[in-house]
XYZ file of C-alpha atoms in Angstrom:
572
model
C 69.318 16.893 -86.992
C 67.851 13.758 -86.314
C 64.704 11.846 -87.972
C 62.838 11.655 -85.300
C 63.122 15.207 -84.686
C 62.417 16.346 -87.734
C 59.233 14.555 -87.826
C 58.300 15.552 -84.179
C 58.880 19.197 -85.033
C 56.855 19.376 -88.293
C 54.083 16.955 -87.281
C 54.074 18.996 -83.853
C 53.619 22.305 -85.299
C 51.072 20.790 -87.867
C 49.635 19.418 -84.727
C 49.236 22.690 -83.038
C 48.279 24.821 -86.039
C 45.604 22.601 -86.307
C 44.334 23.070 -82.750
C 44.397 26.871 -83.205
C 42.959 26.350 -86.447
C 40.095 24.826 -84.204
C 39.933 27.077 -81.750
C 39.691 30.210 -83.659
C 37.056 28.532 -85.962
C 35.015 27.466 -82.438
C 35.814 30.886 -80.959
C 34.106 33.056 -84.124
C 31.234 30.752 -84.491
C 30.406 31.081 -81.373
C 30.607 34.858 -81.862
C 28.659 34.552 -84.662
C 26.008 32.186 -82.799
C 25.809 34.874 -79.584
C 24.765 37.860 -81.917
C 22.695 35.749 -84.003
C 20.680 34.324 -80.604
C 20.846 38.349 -79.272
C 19.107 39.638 -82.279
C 16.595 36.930 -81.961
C 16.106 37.407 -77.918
C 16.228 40.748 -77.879
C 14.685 42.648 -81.430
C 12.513 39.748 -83.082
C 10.426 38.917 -80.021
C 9.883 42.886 -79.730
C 8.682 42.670 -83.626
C 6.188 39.380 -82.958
C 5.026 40.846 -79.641
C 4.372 44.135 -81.501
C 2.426 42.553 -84.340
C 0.092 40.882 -81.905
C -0.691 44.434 -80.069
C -1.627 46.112 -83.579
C -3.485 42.859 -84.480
C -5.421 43.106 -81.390
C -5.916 47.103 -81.337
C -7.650 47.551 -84.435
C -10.151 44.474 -83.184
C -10.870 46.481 -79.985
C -14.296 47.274 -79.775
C -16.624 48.027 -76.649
C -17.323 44.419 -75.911
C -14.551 42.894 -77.142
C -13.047 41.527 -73.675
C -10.329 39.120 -75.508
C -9.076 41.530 -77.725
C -8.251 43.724 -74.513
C -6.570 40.485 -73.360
C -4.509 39.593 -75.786
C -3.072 43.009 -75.667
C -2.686 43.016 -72.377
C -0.706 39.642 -72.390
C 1.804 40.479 -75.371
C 2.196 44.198 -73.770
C 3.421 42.415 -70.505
C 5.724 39.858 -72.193
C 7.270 43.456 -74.086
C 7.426 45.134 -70.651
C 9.746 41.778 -69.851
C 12.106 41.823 -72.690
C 12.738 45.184 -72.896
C 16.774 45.686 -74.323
C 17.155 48.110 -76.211
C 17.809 51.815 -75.362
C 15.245 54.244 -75.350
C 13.012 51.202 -75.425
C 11.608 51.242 -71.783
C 10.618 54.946 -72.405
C 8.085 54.574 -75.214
C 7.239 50.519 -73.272
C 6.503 52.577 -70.593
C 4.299 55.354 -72.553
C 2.367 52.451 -74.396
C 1.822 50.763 -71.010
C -0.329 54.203 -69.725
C -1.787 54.914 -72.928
C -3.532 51.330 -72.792
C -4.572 51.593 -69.094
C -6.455 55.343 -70.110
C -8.023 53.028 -73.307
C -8.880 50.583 -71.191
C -11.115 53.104 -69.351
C -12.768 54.474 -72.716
C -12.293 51.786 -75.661
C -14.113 53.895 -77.699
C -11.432 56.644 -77.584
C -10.098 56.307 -81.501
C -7.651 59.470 -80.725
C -5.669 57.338 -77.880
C -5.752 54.070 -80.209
C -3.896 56.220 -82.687
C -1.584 57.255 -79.783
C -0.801 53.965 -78.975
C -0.839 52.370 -82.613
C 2.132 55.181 -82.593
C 3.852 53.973 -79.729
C 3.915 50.684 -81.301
C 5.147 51.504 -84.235
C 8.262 53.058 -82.466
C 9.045 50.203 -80.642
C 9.355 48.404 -83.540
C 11.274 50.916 -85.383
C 13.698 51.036 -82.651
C 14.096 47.435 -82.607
C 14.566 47.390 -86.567
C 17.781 49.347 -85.879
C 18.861 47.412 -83.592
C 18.545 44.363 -85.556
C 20.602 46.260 -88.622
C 23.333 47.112 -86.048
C 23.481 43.845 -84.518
C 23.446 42.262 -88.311
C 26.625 44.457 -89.345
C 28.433 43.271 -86.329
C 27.779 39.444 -87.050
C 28.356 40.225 -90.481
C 32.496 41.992 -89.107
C 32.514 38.652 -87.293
C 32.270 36.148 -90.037
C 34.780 38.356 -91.696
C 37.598 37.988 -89.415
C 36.541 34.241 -88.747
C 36.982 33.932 -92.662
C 40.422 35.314 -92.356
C 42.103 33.441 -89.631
C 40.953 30.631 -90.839
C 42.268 30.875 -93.553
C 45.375 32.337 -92.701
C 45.829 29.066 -90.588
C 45.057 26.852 -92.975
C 47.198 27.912 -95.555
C 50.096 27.515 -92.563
C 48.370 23.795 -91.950
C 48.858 23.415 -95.959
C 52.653 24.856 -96.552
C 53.953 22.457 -93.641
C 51.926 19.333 -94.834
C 52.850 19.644 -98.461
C 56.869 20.808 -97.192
C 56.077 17.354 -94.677
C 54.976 15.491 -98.373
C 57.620 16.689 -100.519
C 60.361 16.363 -98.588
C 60.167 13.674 -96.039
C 59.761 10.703 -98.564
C 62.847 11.618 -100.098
C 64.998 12.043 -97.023
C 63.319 8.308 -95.961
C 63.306 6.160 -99.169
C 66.957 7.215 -100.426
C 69.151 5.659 -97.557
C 66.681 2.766 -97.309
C 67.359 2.401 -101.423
C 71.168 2.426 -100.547
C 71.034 0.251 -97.603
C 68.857 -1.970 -99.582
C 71.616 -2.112 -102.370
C 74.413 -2.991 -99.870
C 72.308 -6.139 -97.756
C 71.769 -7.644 -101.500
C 76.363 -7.512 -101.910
C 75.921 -8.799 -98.544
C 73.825 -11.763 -99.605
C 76.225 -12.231 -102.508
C 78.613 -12.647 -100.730
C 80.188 -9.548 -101.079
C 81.662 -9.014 -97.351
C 83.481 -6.034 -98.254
C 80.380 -3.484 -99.014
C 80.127 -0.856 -96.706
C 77.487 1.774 -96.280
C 78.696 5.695 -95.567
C 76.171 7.846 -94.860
C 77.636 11.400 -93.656
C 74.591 12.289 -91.244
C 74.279 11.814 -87.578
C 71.004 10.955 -87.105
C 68.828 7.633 -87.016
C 70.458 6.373 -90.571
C 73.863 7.510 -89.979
C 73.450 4.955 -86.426
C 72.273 1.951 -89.016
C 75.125 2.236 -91.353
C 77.520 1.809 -88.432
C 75.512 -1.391 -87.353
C 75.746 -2.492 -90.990
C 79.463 -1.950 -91.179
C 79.708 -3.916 -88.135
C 77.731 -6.809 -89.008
C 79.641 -6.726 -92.285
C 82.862 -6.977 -90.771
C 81.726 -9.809 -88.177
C 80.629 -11.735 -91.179
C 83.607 -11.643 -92.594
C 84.814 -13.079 -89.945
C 82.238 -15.881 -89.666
C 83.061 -16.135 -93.211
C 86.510 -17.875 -92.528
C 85.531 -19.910 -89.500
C 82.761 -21.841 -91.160
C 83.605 -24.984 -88.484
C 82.260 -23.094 -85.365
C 79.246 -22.314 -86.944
C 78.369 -25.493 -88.171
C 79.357 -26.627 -84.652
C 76.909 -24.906 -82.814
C 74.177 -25.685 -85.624
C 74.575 -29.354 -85.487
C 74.360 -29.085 -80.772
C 71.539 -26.688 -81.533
C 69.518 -29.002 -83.698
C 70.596 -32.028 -81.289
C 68.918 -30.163 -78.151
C 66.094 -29.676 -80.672
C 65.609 -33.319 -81.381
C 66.080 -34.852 -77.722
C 63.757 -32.315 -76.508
C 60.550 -33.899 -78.580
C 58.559 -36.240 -76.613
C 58.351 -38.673 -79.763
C 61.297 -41.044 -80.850
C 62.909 -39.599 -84.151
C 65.503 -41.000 -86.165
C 67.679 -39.534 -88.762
C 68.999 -41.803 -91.696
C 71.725 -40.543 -94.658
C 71.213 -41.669 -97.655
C 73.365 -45.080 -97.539
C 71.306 -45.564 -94.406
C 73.536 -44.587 -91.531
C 72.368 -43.442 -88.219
C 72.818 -39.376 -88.273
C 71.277 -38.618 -85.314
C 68.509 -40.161 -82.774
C 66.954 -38.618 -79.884
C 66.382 -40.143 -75.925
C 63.025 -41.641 -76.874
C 64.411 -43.884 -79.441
C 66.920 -45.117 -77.556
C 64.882 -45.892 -74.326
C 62.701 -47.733 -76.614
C 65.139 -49.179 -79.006
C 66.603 -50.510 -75.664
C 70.224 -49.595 -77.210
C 72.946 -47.108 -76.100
C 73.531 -43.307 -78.081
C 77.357 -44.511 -79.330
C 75.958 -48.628 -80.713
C 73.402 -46.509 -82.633
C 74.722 -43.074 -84.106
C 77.392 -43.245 -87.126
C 76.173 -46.757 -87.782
C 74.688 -48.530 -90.807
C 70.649 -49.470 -89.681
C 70.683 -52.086 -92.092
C 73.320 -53.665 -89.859
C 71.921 -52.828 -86.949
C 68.663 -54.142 -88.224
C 70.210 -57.882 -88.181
C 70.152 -57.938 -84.459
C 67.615 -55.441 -83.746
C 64.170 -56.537 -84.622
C 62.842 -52.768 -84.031
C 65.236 -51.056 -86.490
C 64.322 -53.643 -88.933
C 60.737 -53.162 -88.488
C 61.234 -49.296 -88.720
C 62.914 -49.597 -92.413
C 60.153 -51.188 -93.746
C 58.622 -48.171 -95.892
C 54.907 -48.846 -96.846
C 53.265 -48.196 -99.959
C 51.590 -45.131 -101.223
C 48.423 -46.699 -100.861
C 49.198 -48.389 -97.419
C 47.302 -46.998 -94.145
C 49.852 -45.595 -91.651
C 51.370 -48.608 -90.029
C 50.463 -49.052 -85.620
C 53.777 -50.863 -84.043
C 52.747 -52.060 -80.883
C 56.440 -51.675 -78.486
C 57.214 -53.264 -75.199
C 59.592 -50.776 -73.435
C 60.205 -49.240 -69.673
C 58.211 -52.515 -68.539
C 55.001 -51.233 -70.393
C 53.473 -51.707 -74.016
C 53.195 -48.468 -76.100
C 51.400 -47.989 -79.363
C 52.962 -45.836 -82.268
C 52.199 -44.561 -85.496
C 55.387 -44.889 -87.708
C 55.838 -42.439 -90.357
C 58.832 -41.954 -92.610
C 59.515 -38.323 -94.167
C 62.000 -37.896 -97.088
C 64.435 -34.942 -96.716
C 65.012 -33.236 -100.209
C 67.070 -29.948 -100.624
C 67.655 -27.946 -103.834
C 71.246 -26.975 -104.154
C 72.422 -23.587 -104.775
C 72.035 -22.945 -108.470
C 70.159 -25.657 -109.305
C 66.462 -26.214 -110.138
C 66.170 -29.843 -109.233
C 65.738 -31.155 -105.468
C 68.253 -33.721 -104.426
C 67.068 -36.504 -101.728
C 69.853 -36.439 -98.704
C 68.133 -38.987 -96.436
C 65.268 -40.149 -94.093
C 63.764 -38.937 -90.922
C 61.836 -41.577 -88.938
C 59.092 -40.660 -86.663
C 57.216 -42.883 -84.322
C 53.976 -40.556 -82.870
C 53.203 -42.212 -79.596
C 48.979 -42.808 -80.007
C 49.212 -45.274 -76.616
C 46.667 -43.110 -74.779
C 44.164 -42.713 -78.191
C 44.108 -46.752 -78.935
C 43.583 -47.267 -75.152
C 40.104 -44.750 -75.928
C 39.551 -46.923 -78.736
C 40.038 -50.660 -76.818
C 37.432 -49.043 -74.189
C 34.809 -48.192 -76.953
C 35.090 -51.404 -78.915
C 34.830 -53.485 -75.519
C 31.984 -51.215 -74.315
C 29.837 -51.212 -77.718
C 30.541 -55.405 -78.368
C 29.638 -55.554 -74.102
C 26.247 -52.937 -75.122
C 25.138 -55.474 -78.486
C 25.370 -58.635 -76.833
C 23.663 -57.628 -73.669
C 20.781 -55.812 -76.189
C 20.539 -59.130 -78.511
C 18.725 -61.357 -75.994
C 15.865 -58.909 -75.343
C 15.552 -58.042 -78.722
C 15.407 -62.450 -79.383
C 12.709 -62.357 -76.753
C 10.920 -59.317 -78.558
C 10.752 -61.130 -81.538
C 9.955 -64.477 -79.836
C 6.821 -62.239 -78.337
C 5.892 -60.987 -81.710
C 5.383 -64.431 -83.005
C 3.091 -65.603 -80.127
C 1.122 -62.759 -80.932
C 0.842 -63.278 -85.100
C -0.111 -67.408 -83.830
C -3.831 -67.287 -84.090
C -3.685 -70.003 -81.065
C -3.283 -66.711 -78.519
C -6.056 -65.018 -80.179
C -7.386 -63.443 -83.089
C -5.958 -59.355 -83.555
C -7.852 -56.902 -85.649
C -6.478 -54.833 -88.046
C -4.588 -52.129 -86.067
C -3.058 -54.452 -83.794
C -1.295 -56.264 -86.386
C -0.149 -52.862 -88.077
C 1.317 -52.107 -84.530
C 2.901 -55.611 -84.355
C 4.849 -55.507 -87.778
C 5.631 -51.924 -87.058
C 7.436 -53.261 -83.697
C 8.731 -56.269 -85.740
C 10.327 -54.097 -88.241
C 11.788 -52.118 -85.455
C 12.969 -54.834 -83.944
C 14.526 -56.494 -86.901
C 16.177 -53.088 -87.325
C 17.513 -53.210 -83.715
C 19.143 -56.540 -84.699
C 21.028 -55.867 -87.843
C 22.740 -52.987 -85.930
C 23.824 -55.115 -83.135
C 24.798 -57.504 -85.260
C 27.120 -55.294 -87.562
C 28.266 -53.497 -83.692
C 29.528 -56.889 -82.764
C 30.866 -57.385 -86.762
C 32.693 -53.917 -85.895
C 34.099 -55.392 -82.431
C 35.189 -58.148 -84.045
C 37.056 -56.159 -86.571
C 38.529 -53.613 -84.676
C 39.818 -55.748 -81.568
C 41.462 -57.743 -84.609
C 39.593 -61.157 -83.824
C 37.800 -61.790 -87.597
C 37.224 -65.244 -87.502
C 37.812 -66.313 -90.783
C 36.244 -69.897 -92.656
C 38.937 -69.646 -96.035
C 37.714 -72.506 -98.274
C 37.214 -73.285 -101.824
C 33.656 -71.296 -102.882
C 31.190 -70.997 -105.783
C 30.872 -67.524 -106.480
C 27.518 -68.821 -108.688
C 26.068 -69.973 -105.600
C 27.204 -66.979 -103.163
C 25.307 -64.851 -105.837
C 22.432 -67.080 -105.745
C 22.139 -67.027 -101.881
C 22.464 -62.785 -101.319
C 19.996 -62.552 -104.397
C 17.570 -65.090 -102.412
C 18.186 -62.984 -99.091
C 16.717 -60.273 -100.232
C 14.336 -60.750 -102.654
C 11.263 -59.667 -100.660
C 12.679 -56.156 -100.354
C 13.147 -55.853 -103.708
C 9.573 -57.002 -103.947
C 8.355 -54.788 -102.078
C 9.333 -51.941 -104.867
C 8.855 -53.593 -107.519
C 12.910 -53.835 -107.885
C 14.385 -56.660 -110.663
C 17.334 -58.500 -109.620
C 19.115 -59.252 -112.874
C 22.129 -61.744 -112.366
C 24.854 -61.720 -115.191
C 27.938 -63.898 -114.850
C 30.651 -64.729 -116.967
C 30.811 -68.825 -118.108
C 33.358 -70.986 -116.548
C 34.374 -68.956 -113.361
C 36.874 -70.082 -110.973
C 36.178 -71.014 -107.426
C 37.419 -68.514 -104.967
C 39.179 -68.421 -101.573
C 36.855 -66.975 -99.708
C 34.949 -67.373 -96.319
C 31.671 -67.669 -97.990
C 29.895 -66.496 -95.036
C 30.965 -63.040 -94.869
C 31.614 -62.770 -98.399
C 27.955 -62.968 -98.902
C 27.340 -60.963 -95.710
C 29.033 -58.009 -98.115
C 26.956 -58.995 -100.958
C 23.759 -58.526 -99.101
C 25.238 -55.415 -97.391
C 25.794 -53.831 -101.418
C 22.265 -55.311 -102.439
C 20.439 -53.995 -99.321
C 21.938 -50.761 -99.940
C 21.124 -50.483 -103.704
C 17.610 -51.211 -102.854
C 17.284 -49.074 -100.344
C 18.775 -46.047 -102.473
C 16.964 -47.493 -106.329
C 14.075 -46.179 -107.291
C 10.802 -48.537 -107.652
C 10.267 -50.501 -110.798
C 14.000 -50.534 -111.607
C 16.950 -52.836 -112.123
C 19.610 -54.218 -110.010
C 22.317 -55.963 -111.806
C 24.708 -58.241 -110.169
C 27.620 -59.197 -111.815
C 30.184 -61.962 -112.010
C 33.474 -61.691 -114.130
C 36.877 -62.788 -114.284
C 40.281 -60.738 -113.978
C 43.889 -61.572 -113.624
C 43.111 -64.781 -111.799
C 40.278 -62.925 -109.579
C 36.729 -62.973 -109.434
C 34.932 -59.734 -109.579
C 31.863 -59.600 -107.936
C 29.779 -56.215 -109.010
C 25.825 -55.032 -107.989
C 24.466 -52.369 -110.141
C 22.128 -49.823 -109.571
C 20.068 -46.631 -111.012
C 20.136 -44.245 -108.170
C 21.197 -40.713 -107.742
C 24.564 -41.709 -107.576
C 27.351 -40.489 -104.768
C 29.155 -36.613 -105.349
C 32.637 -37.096 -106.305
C 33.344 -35.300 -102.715
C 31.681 -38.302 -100.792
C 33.426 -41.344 -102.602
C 36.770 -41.445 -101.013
C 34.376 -41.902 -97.502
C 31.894 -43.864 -98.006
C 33.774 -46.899 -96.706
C 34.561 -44.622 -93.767
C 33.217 -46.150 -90.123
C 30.088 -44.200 -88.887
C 29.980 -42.292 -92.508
C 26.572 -41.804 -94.060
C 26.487 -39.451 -97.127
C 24.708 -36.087 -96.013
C 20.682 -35.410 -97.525
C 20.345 -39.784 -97.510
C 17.493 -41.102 -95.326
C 20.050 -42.474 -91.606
C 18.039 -45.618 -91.889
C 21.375 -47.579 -90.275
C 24.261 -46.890 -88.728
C 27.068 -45.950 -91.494
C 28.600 -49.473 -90.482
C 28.268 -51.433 -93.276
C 30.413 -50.965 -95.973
C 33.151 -50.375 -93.165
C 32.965 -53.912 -91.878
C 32.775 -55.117 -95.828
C 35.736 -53.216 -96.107
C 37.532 -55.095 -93.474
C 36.160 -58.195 -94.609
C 37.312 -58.510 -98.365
C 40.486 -57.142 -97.209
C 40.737 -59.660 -94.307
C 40.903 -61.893 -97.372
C 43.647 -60.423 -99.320
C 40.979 -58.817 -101.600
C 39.887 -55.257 -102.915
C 36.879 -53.601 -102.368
C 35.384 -49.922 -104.119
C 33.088 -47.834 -105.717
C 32.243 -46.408 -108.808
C 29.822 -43.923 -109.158
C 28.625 -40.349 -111.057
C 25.898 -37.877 -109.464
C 22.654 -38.881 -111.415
C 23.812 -42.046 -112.830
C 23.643 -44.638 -110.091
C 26.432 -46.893 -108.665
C 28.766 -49.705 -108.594
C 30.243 -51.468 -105.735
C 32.515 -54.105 -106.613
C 35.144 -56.574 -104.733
C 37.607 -58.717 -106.152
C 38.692 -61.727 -104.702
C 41.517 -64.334 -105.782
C 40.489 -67.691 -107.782
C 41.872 -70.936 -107.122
């Protein structure tokens, strides 16, 4: 017999013994419910009604006119539930015996009569309840004993279902199990037999089979590796970005339609050849070799092909393999992969253009602003009390404000379309300190702040553009002021290192979290909880600046204990 019927069988009858289970437990307590609801419709109501009658009887007197109607109202709702039988006979006999007393409430002789009736009624009605009782009682009896009867079938099948089913399900899958790990060693010969013609019996023949078929594939290794290697060349030609695959002496493995449209080359001058060869007259291939350094951004080729100019991202990935046996991973060549970003710098060459077009139109009526604001402070166009020259430096401040940003938007133009104009001469870094520390001395004076200046003897001029070399040096200062605390130091400092000069500014402040420091250089970036005060432009455009000049910028900092932002430039 097979699995599956096996399991529909015994789940199926375990199914439908638990259905009748249900039914028979529903059909009994409803039993159970109906004489429990008869016995209180029909004998208990009797009982309270009968209660209320003898209540009210032995209240009767000659002017007691609510008495007599109470009586009269529970005798009429007894007339109305009459069920038992015998019970409309002495209902019926009360009913008289009340209309005679109703005529003579004095008459003590026919309240006795009456109290009698009563008291029959309710006698009657006892009976009836311990009748009804020993049939509800008979009830739960039988409903105890089918259900249980039931569930103890529910229970045999289950625990036959639990004992035996594992064990006729886990033992072939242990011995199939056994025979796929030959399999995997290689053992082609292992075959399963299992005896039974059901669902198991039908794997071990598709096991046999696939055992013998790779057997087969065993010995014709060629084909296989044949339709791997078209495979994995429909793979390839089908991306949309040029790949190139490189052995490890360099040769051409494999390169894909996008490559060569943009390589401008044919599939059989480029595959099975050495690149370094093909580098000597290609100017792309040998541009595509060059492998930057591990601290190198990713490296933008801009490519003329198909009468257009294209922008991609090069990036070379190393293919490593660990050979059967062995721990250690083996390099067996290169993969080059040019992502084409044309549409994301053309996003980019509209923002720059639109934010350097937005700053320069915004700088002339932010001039004339200020040109306004210092009419207004001459005392030759009038004297201004006290609140109008708070309102005036608060729109001068503004304004001044308004200006640095455009100015470091047109800085970040300048940067990003590539067009840093650069002054390289020979510079005194004493003097470049001298002329950031003068630039902003009044903030610092305005909290109190001490600029400290400590510089090594006998520094070496730099090569520098001392304009925007000190534009960085007033971009670190303004920033440690900004973030110091009042009353406090500010250290700038001036050493020499490996034929460099190291330009430093120290400060006190909270400090930058060890998650923030790898950003802060980061355009638009301003660490989160810090007063946005500017636009997170800054140290960007530093960044670009001391690099523009073959030098190093960074930070060094620890939550709590302040920080220090340093570049390095080369001496002459």
């Amino acid at each position: 017999m097979r699995i599956k019927t096996k399991l529909n069988l015994g789940v199926g009858l375990l199914f439908c013994l638990i259905i009748i289970l249900s039914l028979v437990s529903s059909y009994y307590v409803f039993l159970i419910k109906k004489d429990t609801q008869n016995i209180l419709k029909a004998n208990y109501i009797t009982l309270e009604y009968s209660r209320n009658m003898l209540t009210a009887l032995d209240k009767i007197t000659p002017d007691s006119v609510g008495e007599v109607a109470v009586f009269q109202k529970n005798l009429e709702a007894q007339v109305a539930n009459i069920t038992e039988k015998g019970e409309f006979e002495k209902t019926m006999r009360l009913k008289q015996g009340f209309a005679f007393l109703k005529q003579n409430l004095q008459d003590e002789k026919l309240k006795e009569q009456i109290r009698t009736d009563i008291y029959d009624i309710m006698q009657l009605n006892m009976n009836a309840i311990k009748e009804k009782g020993a049939i509800a009682q008979q009830s739960a009896e039988k409903a105890n004993f089918w259900i249980a009867v039931v569930g103890t079938l529910c229970f045999l099948i289950a625990f036959n279902l639990l004992v035996n089913l594992p064990n006729n399900i886990a033992n072939p899958i242990k011995e199939l199990t056994a025979s796929i790990q030959q399999i995997a060693n290689k053992n082609y010969t292992e075959r399963v037999h299992f005896m039974n013609h059901n669902e198991f019996g039908d794997l071990a023949n598709s096991f046999n089979t696939m055992a013998e078929k790779l057997q087969e594939y065993h010995n014709s290794n060629l084909y296989k590796l044949s339709f791997e290697k078209k495979r994995l060349e429909t793979l390839i030609n089908n991306m949309h970005d040029p790949i190139i695959g490189l052995d490890n002496e360099e040769n051409i493995l494999f390169i894909n339609d996008e490559a060569i449209k943009i390589m401008g080359l044919k599939q059989e001058e480029v595959v099975g050849k050495s690149a370094k060869n093909l580098a000597l007259t290609n100017d792309l291939m040998q541009s595509l070799l060059i492998e930057k350094s591990e601290n190198e951004k990713a490296q933008i080729m801009k490519i003329f092909a198909d009468a257009k100019e294209s922008y991609f991202e090069k990036e070379i990935v190393k293919i490593t393999i660990k050979p059967t046996g062995e721990d250690q991973a083996i390099t067996i060549g290169n993969v080059i992969i040019l992502r084409n970003i044309t549409f994301f710098k053309e996003l980019d060459f509209a923002k720059t253009n639109f934010i350097a077009t937005v700053s320069h139109e915004l700088k002339t009526p932010i001039a004339s602003i200020k040109m306004s604001l210092q009419l207004l402070e001459n005392k030759r166009t009038g004297i201004i009390n006290e609140e109008q020259k708070h309102l005036v430096d608060s729109i001068k401040e503004d304004s001044d404000r308004l200006l640095k940003i455009t100015g470091e938007l047109l800085e970040l133009s300048q940067v990003e379309t590539g067009n840093i104009q650069l002054n390289i001469e020979r510079s005194n870094p004493y003097e470049m300190a001298q002329y950031a520390t003068e630039a902003v001395k009044v903030q610092a004076e305005q909290k109190q702040i001490e600029l400290v200046v400590e510089a090594d003897e006998n520094l070496p001029s730099i090569k520098a553009d001392s304009e925007k070399t000190v534009w960085v040096l007033i971009n670190f200062l303004t920033n440690a002021i900004r973030y110091s605390s009042e009353k406090s130091t500010i250290t700038i400092q001036l050493t020499s290192e490996k034929h460099q000069v190291v330009f430093s500014v120290i400060d006190k402040g909270k400090g930058i979290d060890v998650r923030y420091k790898s950003k802060v250089f980061d355009k638009y970036f301003q660490i989160p909880g810090s007063h946005k005060t500017g636009t997170g432009l800054g140290l960007a455009i530093s960044k670009e600046f001391i690099e523009a000049q073959n030098g190093t910028i960074g930070v060094k900092s620890d939550l709590g204990l302040g920080c220090t932002f340093y570049f390095k430039l080369g001496s002459v």
